[in-house]
Amino acid sequence: MAMGKKRVTVLITAVLALCLIGLRQAEEGRETARAGAAAEGTAGRVALTFDDGPGGESTEALLDGLKERGIKASFFLIGRNIPGKEEQVKRMDEEGHLIGSHTYDHVDLTGCSVEEALEEIEGSAAAISEITGKPVRYIRPPFGSWSRSLEEASDMTRVGWTVDSEDWKGGEAARIAERVLKTVRDGDIILFHDVYGSSVEAALMVADALRAQGYSFVTADELILD
Ligand SMILES: [Zn+2]
């Protein structure tokens, strides 16, 4: 009888010990998972920016991906691409993204008169405002072409970029993402074009990789104000 009790005690102790080991392992597993992804914002802030849209299907996929991740990005729209895609512009605004002008016809703003350049900038801005009901304050000039006279004549703030994904060259999404991830640093404004499927795929890869490294995502206006 005494022997039986001892056996039961040993058994209970063994079961308890196994439970404790199991609990500790689970806890360690969670610790490792947490250590694998740096806390958000500890590595810095970057802005994901997208030119030439709205781009239809690829833009829709991008908006879905950004929403899933809770990321706010910046879109610089070509005015002539807006008709028929008003819902996408509305969605960009409603989901907290920054929307700026990328001119109406994607023109080189230094290749025309200041007056014509202002018309181009305003043409896209008006199309955007008509949908969102909000003024447009930011311009990303096509090809990065800007001049001192435009700086003086326009009351919009120009947004450049510091990392070019060169996604317009084509190629696999993984290659595009790799190119960005090699150089990106705190405070960078990253240029993509949401009119290409591979570009959208690359941007979301970059987003996931940077988030795991501890970056947070802001709209471009937060990075250009010195
Ligand atoms: Zn462009």
Tab-separated table of C-alpha atoms and ligand atoms in Angstrom:
chain	number	residue	atom	x	y	z
A	1	MET	CA	0.000	0.000	0.000
A	2	ALA	CA	2.827	2.356	1.010
A	3	MET	CA	4.626	1.394	-2.186
A	4	GLY	CA	1.515	2.233	-4.270
A	5	LYS	CA	1.256	5.706	-2.741
A	6	LYS	CA	4.908	6.380	-3.509
A	7	ARG	CA	4.389	5.310	-7.080
A	8	VAL	CA	1.417	7.636	-7.436
A	9	THR	CA	3.449	10.514	-5.940
A	10	VAL	CA	6.291	9.862	-8.389
A	11	LEU	CA	3.855	9.764	-11.253
A	12	ILE	CA	2.198	13.039	-10.231
A	13	THR	CA	5.589	14.705	-9.815
A	14	ALA	CA	6.666	13.498	-13.248
A	15	VAL	CA	3.464	14.795	-14.868
A	16	LEU	CA	3.864	18.173	-13.142
A	17	ALA	CA	7.495	18.401	-14.230
A	18	LEU	CA	6.518	17.678	-17.844
A	19	CYS	CA	3.824	20.337	-17.684
A	20	LEU	CA	6.286	22.898	-16.371
A	21	ILE	CA	8.819	22.058	-19.089
A	22	GLY	CA	6.057	22.385	-21.675
A	23	LEU	CA	5.003	25.770	-20.320
A	24	ARG	CA	8.567	27.052	-20.285
A	25	GLN	CA	9.162	25.904	-23.833
A	26	ALA	CA	6.007	27.650	-24.987
A	27	GLU	CA	7.126	30.829	-23.227
A	28	GLU	CA	10.583	30.593	-24.793
A	29	GLY	CA	8.949	30.103	-28.180
A	30	ARG	CA	7.022	33.320	-27.733
A	31	GLU	CA	10.173	35.149	-26.593
A	32	THR	CA	12.012	33.984	-29.712
A	33	ALA	CA	9.147	35.094	-31.939
A	34	ARG	CA	9.176	38.517	-30.304
A	35	ALA	CA	12.956	38.829	-30.608
A	36	GLY	CA	12.704	37.908	-34.318
A	37	ALA	CA	10.702	41.049	-35.094
A	38	ALA	CA	12.096	44.320	-33.768
A	39	ALA	CA	9.626	46.669	-32.112
A	40	GLU	CA	7.918	48.998	-34.558
A	41	GLY	CA	9.623	52.334	-35.031
A	42	THR	CA	12.920	51.352	-33.388
A	43	ALA	CA	14.750	51.271	-36.733
A	44	GLY	CA	13.206	54.531	-37.964
A	45	ARG	CA	10.487	55.793	-40.277
A	46	VAL	CA	10.078	55.469	-44.021
A	47	ALA	CA	7.460	56.546	-46.560
A	48	LEU	CA	6.214	54.248	-49.315
A	49	THR	CA	5.219	56.429	-52.271
A	50	PHE	CA	3.488	55.485	-55.515
A	51	ASP	CA	3.424	57.452	-58.777
A	52	ASP	CA	1.460	57.298	-62.039
A	53	GLY	CA	-1.818	55.863	-60.730
A	54	PRO	CA	-4.547	55.256	-60.154
A	55	GLY	CA	-3.706	52.027	-61.904
A	56	GLY	CA	-6.810	49.883	-61.700
A	57	GLU	CA	-6.265	46.273	-60.664
A	58	SER	CA	-2.713	46.689	-59.354
A	59	THR	CA	-3.705	49.733	-57.318
A	60	GLU	CA	-6.626	47.802	-55.859
A	61	ALA	CA	-4.274	44.974	-54.822
A	62	LEU	CA	-1.925	47.502	-53.257
A	63	LEU	CA	-4.716	49.197	-51.307
A	64	ASP	CA	-5.812	45.783	-50.015
A	65	GLY	CA	-2.245	44.917	-48.978
A	66	LEU	CA	-1.698	48.233	-47.230
A	67	LYS	CA	-5.012	47.956	-45.407
A	68	GLU	CA	-4.196	44.435	-44.231
A	69	ARG	CA	-0.929	45.738	-42.796
A	70	GLY	CA	-2.303	48.965	-41.382
A	71	ILE	CA	0.150	51.010	-43.463
A	72	LYS	CA	-0.467	54.562	-44.718
A	73	ALA	CA	1.267	55.409	-47.999
A	74	SER	CA	1.409	58.332	-50.441
A	75	PHE	CA	-0.042	58.396	-53.952
A	76	PHE	CA	0.846	60.926	-56.635
A	77	LEU	CA	-1.809	60.716	-59.302
A	78	ILE	CA	-1.836	61.507	-63.005
A	79	GLY	CA	-5.030	63.460	-63.671
A	80	ARG	CA	-5.852	61.763	-66.964
A	81	ASN	CA	-5.781	58.350	-65.217
A	82	ILE	CA	-8.505	59.326	-62.787
A	83	PRO	CA	-11.706	59.186	-64.915
A	84	GLY	CA	-13.324	55.787	-64.326
A	85	LYS	CA	-11.203	55.158	-61.212
A	86	GLU	CA	-12.853	57.676	-58.917
A	87	GLU	CA	-13.688	54.954	-56.397
A	88	GLN	CA	-9.995	54.153	-55.949
A	89	VAL	CA	-9.169	57.784	-55.279
A	90	LYS	CA	-11.983	57.900	-52.753
A	91	ARG	CA	-10.672	54.750	-51.125
A	92	MET	CA	-7.121	56.160	-50.896
A	93	ASP	CA	-8.480	59.180	-49.084
A	94	GLU	CA	-10.832	57.263	-46.807
A	95	GLU	CA	-8.091	54.830	-45.816
A	96	GLY	CA	-5.762	57.614	-44.703
A	97	HIS	CA	-3.272	57.760	-47.560
A	98	LEU	CA	-1.767	61.019	-48.739
A	99	ILE	CA	-2.813	62.025	-52.256
A	100	GLY	CA	-0.765	64.437	-54.324
A	101	SER	CA	-0.579	65.692	-57.902
A	102	HIS	CA	1.705	64.110	-60.498
A	103	THR	CA	0.407	66.513	-63.196
A	104	TYR	CA	-2.517	65.906	-65.544
A	105	ASP	CA	-0.579	64.501	-68.524
A	106	HIS	CA	2.691	63.368	-66.947
A	107	VAL	CA	4.668	66.207	-68.512
A	108	ASP	CA	8.183	67.423	-67.855
A	109	LEU	CA	7.363	70.636	-65.992
A	110	THR	CA	10.625	72.322	-66.944
A	111	GLY	CA	9.921	71.701	-70.638
A	112	CYS	CA	6.970	74.110	-70.817
A	113	SER	CA	6.096	77.614	-69.659
A	114	VAL	CA	5.489	78.198	-65.958
A	115	GLU	CA	1.872	78.956	-66.790
A	116	GLU	CA	1.419	75.646	-68.581
A	117	ALA	CA	3.222	73.837	-65.782
A	118	LEU	CA	0.869	75.301	-63.198
A	119	GLU	CA	-2.118	74.234	-65.311
A	120	GLU	CA	-0.743	70.690	-65.408
A	121	ILE	CA	-0.205	70.606	-61.650
A	122	GLU	CA	-3.611	72.093	-60.910
A	123	GLY	CA	-5.388	69.900	-63.477
A	124	SER	CA	-4.651	66.771	-61.501
A	125	ALA	CA	-5.206	68.503	-58.168
A	126	ALA	CA	-8.679	69.644	-59.265
A	127	ALA	CA	-9.635	66.118	-60.360
A	128	ILE	CA	-8.522	64.767	-56.970
A	129	SER	CA	-10.245	67.496	-54.947
A	130	GLU	CA	-13.470	66.967	-56.801
A	131	ILE	CA	-13.554	63.428	-55.420
A	132	THR	CA	-12.113	63.905	-51.935
A	133	GLY	CA	-13.430	67.384	-51.217
A	134	LYS	CA	-10.007	68.291	-49.868
A	135	PRO	CA	-7.311	70.588	-51.224
A	136	VAL	CA	-4.171	69.000	-52.697
A	137	ARG	CA	-0.992	70.370	-51.145
A	138	TYR	CA	1.746	68.198	-52.580
A	139	ILE	CA	3.242	67.790	-56.041
A	140	ARG	CA	5.649	65.157	-57.212
A	141	PRO	CA	6.986	66.410	-60.547
A	142	PRO	CA	7.298	63.720	-63.238
A	143	PHE	CA	10.964	62.775	-63.803
A	144	GLY	CA	11.792	64.881	-60.737
A	145	SER	CA	11.942	67.936	-63.022
A	146	TRP	CA	11.466	71.106	-61.028
A	147	SER	CA	12.824	74.641	-61.175
A	148	ARG	CA	13.284	77.681	-59.011
A	149	SER	CA	10.574	79.565	-60.902
A	150	LEU	CA	8.125	76.730	-60.287
A	151	GLU	CA	9.092	76.694	-56.635
A	152	GLU	CA	8.152	80.379	-56.482
A	153	ALA	CA	5.040	80.178	-58.659
A	154	SER	CA	3.400	77.096	-57.144
A	155	ASP	CA	1.964	77.063	-53.664
A	156	MET	CA	2.281	73.307	-53.468
A	157	THR	CA	5.090	71.520	-51.688
A	158	ARG	CA	7.304	69.385	-53.877
A	159	VAL	CA	7.934	65.820	-52.767
A	160	GLY	CA	11.019	64.098	-54.099
A	161	TRP	CA	12.355	60.646	-53.231
A	162	THR	CA	15.534	59.290	-51.705
A	163	VAL	CA	15.312	55.646	-52.804
A	164	ASP	CA	14.299	54.699	-56.359
A	165	SER	CA	13.029	51.132	-56.624
A	166	GLU	CA	13.560	51.376	-60.413
A	167	ASP	CA	10.465	49.230	-60.665
A	168	TRP	CA	9.623	50.785	-64.037
A	169	LYS	CA	12.517	48.803	-65.502
A	170	GLY	CA	10.470	45.652	-64.946
A	171	GLY	CA	11.846	42.404	-63.576
A	172	GLU	CA	10.829	40.179	-60.724
A	173	ALA	CA	9.283	41.590	-57.592
A	174	ALA	CA	11.944	39.975	-55.401
A	175	ARG	CA	14.721	41.742	-57.347
A	176	ILE	CA	12.987	45.097	-57.040
A	177	ALA	CA	12.487	44.578	-53.305
A	178	GLU	CA	16.100	43.541	-52.867
A	179	ARG	CA	17.296	46.732	-54.574
A	180	VAL	CA	15.333	48.850	-52.105
A	181	LEU	CA	16.220	46.849	-49.005
A	182	LYS	CA	19.943	47.112	-49.772
A	183	THR	CA	19.987	50.881	-49.373
A	184	VAL	CA	17.035	51.931	-47.245
A	185	ARG	CA	17.659	53.981	-44.098
A	186	ASP	CA	15.704	55.946	-41.520
A	187	GLY	CA	13.882	58.894	-43.103
A	188	ASP	CA	13.846	57.528	-46.643
A	189	ILE	CA	11.098	58.275	-49.147
A	190	ILE	CA	10.825	55.242	-51.413
A	191	LEU	CA	9.561	55.544	-54.991
A	192	PHE	CA	7.349	52.887	-56.579
A	193	HIS	CA	4.727	52.898	-59.357
A	194	ASP	CA	1.450	51.182	-58.518
A	195	VAL	CA	0.572	50.691	-62.179
A	196	TYR	CA	2.650	47.484	-62.339
A	197	GLY	CA	1.704	44.249	-60.586
A	198	SER	CA	5.355	43.345	-59.893
A	199	SER	CA	5.882	46.742	-58.344
A	200	VAL	CA	2.970	46.318	-55.976
A	201	GLU	CA	4.212	42.879	-55.009
A	202	ALA	CA	7.695	44.302	-54.390
A	203	ALA	CA	6.364	47.174	-52.293
A	204	LEU	CA	4.488	44.786	-50.018
A	205	MET	CA	7.607	42.597	-49.683
A	206	VAL	CA	9.581	45.687	-48.716
A	207	ALA	CA	6.883	46.650	-46.228
A	208	ASP	CA	7.002	43.259	-44.518
A	209	ALA	CA	10.803	43.133	-44.432
A	210	LEU	CA	11.130	46.663	-43.060
A	211	ARG	CA	8.451	46.112	-40.461
A	212	ALA	CA	10.299	43.013	-39.234
A	213	GLN	CA	13.443	45.170	-38.965
A	214	GLY	CA	11.582	47.648	-36.774
A	215	TYR	CA	10.623	50.385	-39.247
A	216	SER	CA	7.357	52.252	-39.079
A	217	PHE	CA	5.528	53.748	-42.072
A	218	VAL	CA	4.436	57.344	-42.455
A	219	THR	CA	3.058	59.471	-45.265
A	220	ALA	CA	5.662	61.483	-47.186
A	221	ASP	CA	4.601	64.840	-45.717
A	222	GLU	CA	5.944	63.710	-42.356
A	223	LEU	CA	9.437	63.225	-43.759
A	224	ILE	CA	9.865	66.345	-45.882
A	225	LEU	CA	9.228	68.851	-43.113
A	226	ASP	CA	12.648	69.643	-41.658
B	1	ZN	ZN	5.632	59.415	-63.132
